[in-house]
Amino acid sequence: MSNVVDMRAQLASAALPSPVLTASGCAAAGRELDRFFDVTAIGAVVTKSIMTAPRSGRATPRMAETPAGMLNSIGLQGPGVEEFIRKDLRWLRERGARTVVSIAGGSVSEFAELANRLRHEEGIAAIEVNISCPNVESRGQVFACDARAAGSVIHAVRRHTSALTPIFAKLSPDVTDIADIARACVTAGADGLSMINTTLGMVIDTDTMRPALAGITGGLSGPAIRPMAVRCVWQVRQALPDVPILGMGGIATGLDALQFLLAGANAVSVGTAVFNDPSAPWRIHNELAAALADRGFRSVADAVGYAHREEVPS
Amino acid sequence: MSTFGRPTKAEPGPLQVRGEVLAVRRSGDYHVLVFAAPGVAELTAPGNFVAIAVGGQPTAMLLRRCFSIHHVDTAGALGGTVEIVVDAHGPGTKWLVDRAQGDALDVIAPLGRPFSLPKDPVPCVLVGGGYGSAPLFMLADRLRERGCRVDLILGAATESRLFGVVDGRRRASSLTITTDDGSLGVRGRVTDVLDGILDQHGGQVIYGCGPMGMLAGLAKVAEQRGIVSQCAVEEAMACGVGVCMTCVLPVVGKDGVTRMTRSCTEGPVFFGDQVRWDAAGTVPADCLGAPVVEGGATSR
Ligand SMILES: Cc1cc2nc3c(=O)[nH]c(=O)nc-3n(C[C@H](O)[C@H](O)[C@H](O)COP(=O)(O)OP(=O)(O)OC[C@H]3O[C@@H](n4cnc5c(N)ncnc54)[C@H](O)[C@@H]3O)c2cc1C
Ligand SMILES: Cc1cc2nc3c(=O)[nH]c(=O)nc-3n(C[C@H](O)[C@H](O)[C@H](O)COP(=O)(O)O)c2cc1C
Ligand code: FES
């Protein structure tokens, strides 16, 4: 028996040669990481969430290291969708990388406008909808924390996106029942779900005796949140057995990635680990291939959700 | 005013290599860490930095620590060596200076935009605050090779926090020292002596590396005199390679527009007149994409 594992992954209609992707906001638009590994070899580059207009982001300090993780409060700094299309998307297309474009907005109409603007652009494998943004029309309530608000964003994006382009709703773990939000997004037309975004945290600098971040609170990421992320993937896979899941949160090794597949993710994103090791996505691809082979899996697909199987009495 | 040679070709990318510790030695309050890093020395220009993973694997310290490259030797053992100067104060830097000869290091280098060198052999004044002097000695050598006169100013809070006094005497035409407490050299700040040195030797370019306040001071002096300054900044960096957007500061572009600019890739060396020093740590209201104040037409 050959121990070569079929590493292809499927995210709704998007066929990828690898189940390992970058994570939004942790890979810019792929160009910087291409100096460390071939970005066309991984599943896809997930780009930093883009908004309609240029955005400065927050003041510094924007980060604080925490045990096995970090807090960030970047504030969605970006050049706006026009420059993104002109420069970043073009580079990715010419480089031959598969691209998942992440979009973010402060209102349902901004999300719709973004989807519309991207609709006729070539080279987009999928759209990831970052609904972990404050809704400026609802006193800053985060879309992802309210099933109705999340649903209306997804509905609007779906309406303005070609049926050939899958859209993934990116869920926040900061909710009581993540399966509830997941269901609302799928009902509104999401083809798949990405999870998890960062979870809200805070660090106080004991020298200045003030919050360490200029933004006061920040998003916690890295291995510290991995068990929470695996739990979310598990719960959503149970609630929605057939919906494609892009899992992420603290993946730093092939075995970490394997946990996500076993819990029900069809593919994974590698975020914060890139800061420690810029070649992490490709390294994790190889480690995952070896880990799957060791366990006798012939393909990525065979491992997806495998931890949910019925206990066989021995 | 002098013109500067900027690298025109796409620069060869940084390397991620397994380094090996060759020596750790003390220098005042600092440690000099010498390690083999195959291929790095050839690519390094003064002002480049390294990002080193700390804590061993697996570790709770996820983020690399960044250090200016102090010295490189292409002919060194094991395919070239690199030296950095470490001020051990937190867990990552303490871990680094506790390394022993033969220990492995995961190194990414060279990173960032280096200092630009003047095309003409103009006199230059180099100013280092504390361990900020680390990259200036390589720079002094490059400048002198081009026929530039190099005057060096080293400043620190106290004598033990100066770095490179002996080296400075050898490698610069003149060395001036300032300490806040007067324990060595002139009591005061580097900016107190800067004008005098510039007057005396006709300095046309100021190069600086050190705390933000000092760099802001250098940039101001340069502006007042209509000369050029180049400053290497030190912003907290999560990735060091340009993908996370944590290391930004407000910088004015050629088009006159201020943007929150990455200091790891567009810096760490900036021309002094590009940086909005007063606004560092904030997002100035006229910055591209700055939040519109409450009551404005749009709010995102
Ligand atoms: C371009 C550049 C060049 C530098 N050159 C030198 C040098 O030559 N010698 C030297 O001793 N130090 C240098 N530093 C600062 C050095 O990186 C920090 O002192 C070090 O990261 C602190 O790590 P720690 O674990 O000891 O401290 P901690 O305070 O525990 O660090 C926690 C986190 O904050 C970040 N951090 C804390 N302080 C700084 C800082 N001042 N600058 C950047 N990140 C920080 C760390 O990277 C880490 O992620 C440089 C920094 C930059 C960005
Ligand atoms: C610095 C930083 C910036 C991020 N920016 C975004 C973003 O723009 N959009 C988004 O959907 N998620 C963003 N994220 C969240 C990540 O994509 C990911 O969901 C989260 O960090 C968990 O994965 P990780 O532990 O592998 O990083 C960001 C994370 C970090 C650390
Ligand atoms: S440190 Fe990550 S972009 Fe500069």
XYZ file of C-alpha atoms and ligand atoms in Angstrom:
702
model
C 0.000 0.000 0.000
C 1.309 3.403 -0.916
C 1.524 5.812 1.961
C 1.137 8.880 -0.228
C -1.793 10.825 1.148
C -4.152 12.660 -1.199
C -3.800 16.155 0.236
C -6.497 17.790 -1.859
C -9.153 19.674 0.058
C -12.581 20.871 -0.884
C -14.162 24.034 0.524
C -17.653 24.038 -0.992
C -17.028 24.457 -4.732
C -13.401 25.514 -4.247
C -10.981 22.666 -4.945
C -7.616 23.191 -3.271
C -4.390 21.186 -3.621
C -3.729 21.427 0.119
C -5.916 21.743 3.211
C -3.574 24.372 4.689
C -4.349 28.046 4.062
C -3.093 31.253 5.593
C -5.347 33.166 8.026
C -6.748 36.605 7.334
C -4.581 39.378 8.777
C -1.618 37.070 9.327
C -0.294 36.871 5.777
C -1.012 40.329 4.309
C -1.664 39.442 0.632
C 0.875 36.657 0.381
C 3.733 38.559 -1.158
C 5.920 38.852 1.930
C 5.509 35.159 2.749
C 6.369 34.132 -0.813
C 9.983 34.896 0.137
C 9.824 32.057 2.685
C 7.759 29.404 0.888
C 5.937 28.987 -2.404
C 2.508 30.499 -1.768
C 1.087 28.662 -4.794
C 1.775 25.302 -3.114
C -0.579 25.780 -0.160
C -4.373 25.618 -0.298
C -4.900 29.341 -0.650
C -3.827 32.731 0.592
C -6.549 34.287 2.744
C -6.019 38.034 2.489
C -6.264 40.661 5.221
C -9.885 41.810 5.615
C -10.483 44.619 3.154
C -12.987 47.456 3.477
C -14.396 49.865 0.911
C -12.176 52.828 1.819
C -8.554 53.115 2.997
C -8.295 52.718 6.740
C -5.520 53.759 9.091
C -6.243 51.265 11.846
C -5.668 52.025 15.504
C -2.897 53.771 17.367
C 0.067 51.810 18.738
C 0.829 49.742 20.785
C -1.204 47.308 18.739
C 0.063 44.087 20.249
C 1.028 42.386 23.468
C 2.518 38.957 23.818
C 0.607 36.631 26.153
C 1.319 33.065 27.305
C 1.353 30.948 24.116
C -0.463 33.710 22.283
C -0.810 37.383 21.609
C -3.345 40.175 21.709
C -3.773 42.403 18.689
C -5.767 45.498 18.020
C -4.817 46.468 14.490
C -8.192 47.992 13.698
C -8.447 46.605 10.162
C -5.773 48.815 8.632
C -5.892 48.510 4.877
C -5.665 50.339 1.550
C -9.344 49.981 0.589
C -10.817 47.657 -2.004
C -9.731 49.589 -5.115
C -6.039 49.522 -4.305
C -6.403 45.953 -3.062
C -7.748 44.886 -6.452
C -5.176 46.923 -8.376
C -2.148 45.732 -6.449
C -2.684 42.756 -4.144
C -5.248 40.742 -6.061
C -3.348 41.347 -9.261
C -0.104 40.135 -7.740
C -1.787 37.001 -6.389
C -3.363 36.276 -9.776
C -0.116 36.777 -11.665
C 1.730 34.673 -9.132
C -0.821 31.884 -9.654
C -1.885 31.646 -6.019
C -5.419 30.667 -5.108
C -6.980 33.512 -3.185
C -9.671 33.744 -0.558
C -10.601 37.410 -0.223
C -11.677 38.468 3.253
C -14.078 41.395 3.425
C -15.137 43.537 6.372
C -17.665 46.305 6.740
C -19.330 48.560 9.242
C -22.796 48.085 7.773
C -24.745 45.565 5.711
C -24.546 47.910 2.739
C -20.765 48.165 2.964
C -20.498 44.369 2.802
C -22.850 44.376 -0.189
C -20.794 47.066 -1.912
C -17.615 45.047 -1.412
C -19.165 41.876 -2.783
C -20.403 43.797 -5.764
C -17.025 45.339 -6.423
C -15.307 41.944 -6.280
C -17.949 40.165 -8.316
C -16.266 40.454 -11.679
C -12.687 40.112 -10.511
C -10.921 36.981 -11.631
C -8.842 34.730 -9.455
C -11.026 34.646 -6.348
C -11.438 31.086 -5.043
C -13.813 32.127 -2.260
C -14.904 35.089 -0.186
C -14.540 35.012 3.571
C -16.889 37.394 5.315
C -15.355 38.805 8.488
C -18.451 39.500 10.511
C -16.463 40.181 13.688
C -16.767 43.903 13.063
C -18.837 46.440 14.918
C -22.068 47.419 13.202
C -21.968 51.220 13.119
C -25.725 51.264 12.592
C -26.349 49.285 15.743
C -24.245 51.041 18.368
C -21.169 48.998 17.558
C -22.787 45.618 18.207
C -20.581 42.986 16.536
C -22.408 41.279 13.635
C -20.985 37.874 14.540
C -22.500 38.020 18.020
C -26.076 38.341 16.814
C -27.698 35.683 14.630
C -29.979 38.177 12.862
C -27.259 40.705 12.104
C -24.878 37.959 10.954
C -27.612 36.555 8.713
C -28.338 39.901 7.080
C -24.676 40.461 6.209
C -24.363 36.989 4.688
C -27.619 37.399 2.814
C -26.417 40.670 1.286
C -23.028 39.254 0.308
C -24.615 36.144 -1.187
C -26.984 38.273 -3.252
C -24.104 40.264 -4.756
C -21.730 37.351 -5.353
C -21.687 34.947 -8.284
C -23.180 31.571 -7.431
C -19.875 30.068 -8.598
C -17.928 31.775 -5.793
C -18.417 30.190 -2.395
C -18.795 32.519 0.557
C -17.614 31.592 4.029
C -18.900 33.328 7.149
C -16.153 33.819 9.714
C -17.490 33.208 13.183
C -16.495 34.690 16.510
C -16.098 32.397 19.525
C -17.398 35.178 21.798
C -20.997 33.939 21.705
C -23.149 31.739 23.911
C -24.004 29.211 21.220
C -21.795 29.241 18.139
C -23.990 26.657 16.386
C -26.871 29.152 16.503
C -24.901 31.786 14.609
C -23.553 29.137 12.251
C -27.072 28.007 11.406
C -28.241 31.581 10.811
C -25.341 32.167 8.398
C -26.005 28.972 6.471
C -29.708 29.759 6.252
C -28.808 33.202 4.889
C -26.750 31.615 2.127
C -23.236 30.935 3.448
C -21.630 28.048 1.562
C -19.279 27.376 4.440
C -18.032 28.600 7.794
C -14.622 29.791 8.982
C -13.843 29.589 12.674
C -12.584 30.949 14.906
C -11.744 34.595 14.855
C -9.801 35.938 17.843
C -11.453 36.073 21.256
C -11.544 39.354 23.144
C -8.857 39.815 25.784
C -6.960 42.422 27.705
C -3.538 42.957 29.284
C -2.640 45.607 31.832
C 0.941 46.860 31.819
C 2.067 46.633 35.441
C 4.725 49.329 34.960
C 2.469 52.010 33.518
C -0.556 50.512 35.300
C -2.605 51.184 32.162
C -3.972 48.855 29.464
C -1.062 47.566 27.348
C -2.864 48.204 24.051
C -3.837 51.619 22.743
C -7.144 50.023 21.750
C -7.553 48.833 25.390
C -8.942 45.410 24.446
C -7.592 43.179 21.690
C -8.107 39.850 19.982
C -6.380 36.864 21.534
C -4.858 34.350 19.112
C -2.256 31.603 18.994
C -1.955 28.193 20.693
C -3.612 29.633 23.824
C -6.993 29.569 22.052
C -6.588 26.230 20.255
C -8.797 24.145 22.604
C -11.547 26.731 22.290
C -11.267 26.630 18.502
C -11.327 22.819 18.344
C -14.424 22.870 20.554
C -16.162 25.336 18.223
C -15.382 23.236 15.142
C -16.636 20.118 16.952
C -19.910 21.758 18.004
C -20.642 23.243 14.591
C -19.772 19.972 12.813
C -22.260 18.202 15.078
C -24.966 20.753 14.490
C -24.391 21.038 10.723
C -22.885 17.767 9.488
C -22.709 18.766 5.812
C -21.462 22.348 5.894
C -17.818 22.920 4.865
C -15.667 24.273 7.694
C -12.377 26.172 7.497
C -10.906 25.688 10.974
C -8.327 27.856 12.692
C -7.069 29.033 16.055
C -3.598 28.306 17.373
C -2.474 25.840 14.724
C 1.322 25.627 14.875
C 2.087 22.016 13.866
C 0.758 19.263 11.628
C -0.742 17.499 14.633
C -2.597 20.674 15.600
C -4.023 20.789 12.076
C -4.969 17.117 12.356
C -7.013 17.872 15.490
C -9.084 20.333 13.464
C -9.668 17.854 10.626
C -10.669 15.146 13.100
C -13.049 17.596 14.801
C -14.705 18.253 11.441
C -12.796 20.961 9.573
C -12.357 20.401 5.822
C -9.306 22.652 5.740
C -7.393 24.878 8.126
C -5.908 28.364 8.305
C -2.584 29.098 9.979
C -2.436 32.561 11.535
C -0.316 33.627 14.472
C 2.128 30.717 14.022
C 3.364 32.527 10.912
C 4.811 35.257 13.129
C 6.963 32.654 14.851
C 7.793 30.780 11.666
C 6.999 32.491 8.343
C 7.215 29.168 6.529
C 4.712 27.560 8.925
C 1.882 26.966 6.382
C 4.078 24.819 4.139
C 5.795 23.100 7.075
C 2.383 22.283 8.560
C 1.219 20.929 5.186
C 4.128 18.484 5.211
C 3.755 17.575 8.876
C 0.052 16.976 8.350
C 0.721 14.743 5.332
C 3.094 12.646 7.456
C 0.672 12.522 10.403
C -2.157 11.363 8.123
C 0.054 8.708 6.531
C 1.180 7.470 9.960
C -2.446 6.907 10.892
C -3.283 5.093 7.688
C -5.423 7.822 6.121
C -5.382 7.824 2.321
C -6.756 11.331 1.995
C -7.569 14.499 3.849
C -11.251 13.837 3.192
C -11.060 10.523 5.076
C -9.881 12.304 8.219
C -12.510 15.057 8.220
C -14.791 14.555 11.205
C -13.186 11.200 12.064
C -13.283 11.991 15.806
C -17.085 12.023 15.629
C -17.324 8.328 14.682
C -19.312 5.925 16.865
C -17.245 4.115 19.443
C -16.789 0.560 18.180
C -16.995 -1.901 21.085
C -13.788 -3.922 21.238
C 22.298 68.647 -0.134
C 23.494 65.165 -0.808
C 21.788 62.462 -2.848
C 21.495 58.883 -1.720
C 21.838 55.552 -3.396
C 18.771 53.428 -2.776
C 18.912 49.793 -3.741
C 17.236 49.679 -7.157
C 16.979 45.962 -7.830
C 14.553 43.837 -5.890
C 16.538 42.988 -2.804
C 17.285 39.326 -2.226
C 14.836 38.077 0.358
C 15.745 37.454 3.968
C 16.925 33.979 4.907
C 15.454 31.781 7.592
C 18.405 29.779 8.855
C 19.433 27.594 11.728
C 22.136 29.531 13.496
C 24.581 28.369 16.100
C 25.770 30.345 19.103
C 29.528 30.928 19.038
C 29.955 33.246 22.015
C 28.100 35.457 24.464
C 30.207 38.167 26.083
C 29.381 41.062 28.363
C 29.835 44.693 27.457
C 28.740 47.081 30.199
C 25.069 46.428 30.902
C 24.726 44.585 27.573
C 25.630 41.225 26.097
C 27.140 40.718 22.689
C 25.810 37.558 21.093
C 27.884 36.057 18.286
C 26.339 33.354 16.160
C 26.920 31.549 12.900
C 24.154 32.214 10.366
C 25.004 30.766 6.955
C 24.518 33.215 4.101
C 23.343 36.175 6.166
C 26.563 38.173 6.309
C 26.794 38.579 2.515
C 23.292 40.037 2.302
C 23.523 42.390 5.282
C 23.779 46.157 5.002
C 24.109 48.554 7.967
C 20.678 49.135 9.534
C 19.313 45.663 8.757
C 17.981 43.642 11.657
C 17.506 40.010 12.678
C 14.422 38.330 14.156
C 15.246 35.440 16.449
C 12.830 32.863 17.869
C 13.203 32.605 21.651
C 12.350 30.104 24.343
C 13.125 26.878 22.475
C 10.406 24.573 21.117
C 7.721 24.293 22.293
C 7.554 27.680 23.944
C 4.976 30.027 25.395
C 6.917 32.918 23.778
C 5.467 33.028 20.323
C 6.960 36.182 18.925
C 10.448 36.629 17.590
C 12.711 39.232 19.145
C 14.320 41.787 16.844
C 17.855 43.167 17.057
C 19.949 45.476 14.929
C 22.819 43.689 13.262
C 25.970 44.981 14.926
C 28.644 43.231 12.944
C 28.952 40.532 10.296
C 31.868 38.475 9.115
C 31.584 36.613 5.826
C 34.821 34.752 6.432
C 33.758 33.594 9.869
C 33.336 30.012 10.959
C 30.393 27.918 9.711
C 29.483 30.051 6.712
C 29.526 33.556 8.157
C 28.814 35.078 11.538
C 26.524 37.763 12.892
C 26.826 39.816 16.095
C 24.043 41.533 17.978
C 23.965 43.620 21.146
C 21.321 42.526 23.634
C 19.902 44.538 26.509
C 18.557 41.664 28.616
C 15.508 42.903 30.505
C 12.513 40.702 29.658
C 12.042 36.927 29.332
C 13.010 36.725 25.654
C 16.207 38.732 25.876
C 17.195 36.949 29.104
C 16.717 33.586 27.388
C 18.961 34.761 24.549
C 21.880 35.855 26.712
C 21.665 32.568 28.636
C 22.564 30.616 25.487
C 25.789 28.649 25.520
C 28.258 28.007 22.747
C 26.873 25.403 20.346
C 23.195 26.118 21.073
C 20.927 26.391 18.030
C 19.126 29.626 17.112
C 16.289 30.070 14.618
C 17.237 33.249 12.793
C 15.574 35.350 10.089
C 17.827 37.950 8.506
C 18.610 40.361 7.069
C 15.346 42.250 7.525
C 14.255 45.813 6.907
C 15.560 48.703 4.848
C 19.138 49.632 5.654
C 20.666 53.107 5.922
C 21.152 54.792 2.554
C 24.666 55.960 1.818
C 25.412 59.386 0.309
C 26.677 59.353 -3.274
C 29.313 62.008 -2.475
C 31.993 61.843 0.217
C 30.233 64.261 2.594
C 30.949 64.466 6.333
C 28.485 62.445 8.409
C 27.585 62.503 12.108
C 26.439 59.210 13.625
C 24.461 59.305 16.863
C 23.707 56.253 19.003
C 21.599 56.193 22.162
C 22.330 53.265 24.503
C 22.501 49.979 22.555
C 21.203 51.981 19.591
C 24.826 52.472 18.609
C 24.986 48.771 17.629
C 24.415 49.223 13.860
C 26.486 52.406 13.577
C 29.945 50.831 13.485
C 29.258 48.873 10.301
C 27.739 52.048 8.901
C 30.853 54.027 9.853
C 33.032 51.536 7.961
C 30.863 51.754 4.817
C 30.857 55.555 4.955
C 34.606 55.772 5.409
C 35.136 53.409 2.476
C 33.314 56.043 0.435
C 35.572 58.772 1.712
C 33.083 60.274 4.152
C 34.352 61.789 7.364
C 32.583 60.091 10.294
C 32.034 61.778 13.655
C 30.396 59.640 16.283
C 28.293 60.658 19.269
C 27.347 58.050 21.854
C 24.892 58.877 24.595
C 23.260 56.991 27.445
C 21.798 57.462 30.888
C 25.026 56.341 32.512
C 28.429 54.917 31.580
C 27.440 51.239 31.784
C 24.656 51.840 29.276
C 26.957 53.171 26.588
C 27.916 50.686 23.917
C 31.031 50.673 21.743
C 33.185 53.387 23.309
C 36.468 51.619 22.517
C 35.360 50.603 19.048
C 34.101 54.115 18.403
C 37.486 55.654 19.117
C 39.063 53.382 16.506
C 36.468 53.638 13.807
C 35.427 57.301 13.793
C 37.347 60.501 13.187
C 36.058 61.832 16.478
C 34.061 60.405 19.346
C 31.929 62.467 21.703
C 30.240 60.911 24.697
C 27.318 62.198 26.716
C 25.718 60.685 29.810
C 22.667 61.973 31.641
C 24.472 61.618 34.981
C 27.876 62.797 33.784
C 29.544 59.484 34.681
C 31.464 59.643 31.389
C 31.914 62.417 28.836
C 29.706 65.477 28.725
C 26.824 65.574 31.206
C 23.638 65.883 29.184
C 22.049 64.579 26.022
C 23.402 63.858 22.567
C 21.355 66.735 21.186
C 23.250 69.112 23.496
C 26.507 68.437 21.637
C 25.156 67.717 18.161
C 25.086 71.286 16.847
C 28.662 71.858 17.952
C 29.921 68.747 16.167
C 27.999 69.619 13.018
C 29.439 73.144 13.046
C 32.945 71.929 13.697
C 33.150 69.293 10.956
C 30.552 70.480 8.469
C 28.345 67.400 8.831
C 25.876 67.037 5.963
C 24.056 63.930 7.130
C 22.924 62.783 10.571
C 22.461 59.069 11.107
C 20.764 57.986 14.329
C 19.596 54.939 16.189
C 18.146 54.990 19.689
C 15.044 55.982 21.608
C 12.222 57.805 19.792
C 12.746 61.039 21.723
C 16.374 61.171 20.656
C 15.536 60.448 17.021
C 12.885 63.163 17.041
C 15.556 65.533 18.357
C 18.033 64.587 15.623
C 15.408 65.009 12.927
C 14.587 68.469 14.252
C 18.210 69.585 14.242
C 18.608 68.284 10.682
C 15.485 70.116 9.580
C 16.622 73.386 11.149
C 19.968 73.139 9.362
C 18.486 71.951 6.074
C 20.510 68.748 6.116
C 19.459 65.118 5.873
C 18.786 62.766 8.768
C 18.199 59.037 8.729
C 16.794 57.404 11.819
C 16.427 53.729 12.700
C 13.274 53.347 14.800
C 12.349 50.595 17.230
C 8.642 49.766 17.237
C 7.186 46.657 18.857
C 7.029 44.035 16.115
C 5.000 40.845 16.123
C 6.203 39.349 12.822
C 9.157 41.437 11.609
C 8.436 40.415 8.011
C 5.583 42.729 7.005
C 2.434 40.661 7.466
C 0.861 41.745 10.776
C 0.671 45.586 10.811
C 1.658 45.963 14.466
C 4.855 47.969 13.873
C 3.388 51.051 12.220
C 4.096 54.726 12.702
C 2.814 57.800 10.878
C 5.077 58.485 7.895
C 4.642 61.067 5.133
C 4.958 59.625 1.639
C 6.425 61.245 -1.486
C 2.865 62.304 -2.336
C 2.658 64.285 0.902
C 0.089 61.881 2.377
C 0.596 60.466 5.868
C 0.100 56.722 6.182
C 0.461 54.317 9.075
C 3.613 52.695 7.725
C 5.266 49.406 8.650
C 8.624 49.945 10.273
C 9.733 46.344 9.654
C 9.578 46.528 5.868
C 9.480 50.237 4.941
C 11.812 50.901 7.910
C 13.381 50.562 10.376
C 15.440 53.333 8.767
C 13.432 56.371 7.725
C 14.511 59.795 6.571
C 13.938 62.044 9.576
C 11.638 64.386 7.678
C 9.335 61.503 6.676
C 8.318 60.578 10.210
C 5.597 62.484 12.064
C 7.551 62.366 15.312
C 5.026 64.397 17.347
C 2.288 62.001 16.327
C 4.151 58.721 16.977
C 1.904 56.394 18.957
C -1.223 58.068 17.599
C -3.122 58.195 14.336
C -2.975 61.817 13.184
C -6.338 63.152 12.001
C -4.984 63.842 8.498
C -3.593 60.302 8.123
C -4.967 58.316 5.180
C -8.047 56.458 6.400
C -8.027 58.021 9.874
C -11.275 57.603 11.766
C -13.679 60.435 11.165
C -14.531 62.198 14.403
C -18.063 61.731 15.782
C -20.529 63.891 13.960
C -18.591 63.693 10.690
C -20.174 62.615 7.442
C -19.015 59.025 7.612
C -17.953 56.946 10.531
C -15.931 53.861 10.040
C 14.284 46.917 14.556
C 14.579 46.658 16.009
C 15.893 46.630 16.443
C 16.191 46.371 17.773
N 17.496 46.311 18.147
C 17.821 45.975 19.403
C 19.192 45.831 19.773
O 20.109 46.002 18.970
N 19.453 45.473 21.059
C 18.447 45.258 21.989
O 18.749 44.921 23.129
N 17.152 45.408 21.644
C 16.809 45.746 20.388
N 15.483 45.886 20.055
C 14.465 45.727 21.082
C 14.215 44.258 21.373
O 13.593 43.669 20.260
C 13.310 44.102 22.601
O 13.965 44.628 23.704
C 12.967 42.667 22.877
O 12.100 42.187 21.888
C 12.316 42.503 24.233
O 12.020 41.132 24.442
P 11.847 40.580 25.914
O 11.231 39.227 25.851
O 13.132 40.650 26.633
O 10.900 41.646 26.613
P 9.336 41.694 26.768
O 9.031 43.079 27.175
O 8.829 40.608 27.638
O 8.786 41.461 25.307
C 7.447 41.149 25.103
C 7.066 41.438 23.671
O 7.163 42.810 23.356
C 8.071 43.056 22.301
N 8.932 44.170 22.700
C 9.154 44.579 23.960
N 9.962 45.644 23.964
C 10.252 45.924 22.693
C 11.034 46.917 22.052
N 11.687 47.829 22.736
N 11.112 46.901 20.721
C 10.476 45.967 20.013
N 9.716 44.996 20.559
C 9.603 44.986 21.877
C 8.870 41.767 22.173
O 9.289 41.501 20.847
C 7.903 40.732 22.637
O 7.066 40.358 21.599
C 15.148 46.159 18.723
C 13.825 46.197 18.294
C 13.527 46.445 16.971
C 12.101 46.464 16.535
C -2.441 40.416 13.864
C -3.717 39.730 13.487
C -4.571 40.317 12.550
C -5.766 39.702 12.198
N -6.562 40.299 11.274
C -7.712 39.669 10.884
C -8.531 40.223 9.860
O -8.235 41.258 9.274
N -9.668 39.560 9.522
C -10.034 38.385 10.109
O -11.057 37.817 9.744
N -9.264 37.830 11.061
C -8.113 38.435 11.469
N -7.323 37.852 12.427
C -7.758 36.580 13.041
C -7.090 35.386 12.373
O -7.414 35.297 11.000
C -7.489 34.072 13.069
O -8.873 33.889 12.937
C -7.159 34.055 14.549
O -5.966 34.751 14.796
C -7.014 32.639 15.095
O -6.024 31.888 14.419
P -4.479 31.800 14.895
O -4.486 31.453 16.350
O -3.866 30.759 14.025
O -3.902 33.146 14.663
C -6.128 38.466 12.807
C -5.262 37.877 13.727
C -4.078 38.477 14.083
C -3.180 37.808 15.082
S 6.134 43.562 12.500
Fe 4.544 42.604 11.409
S 4.180 44.046 9.834
Fe 5.903 44.861 10.830
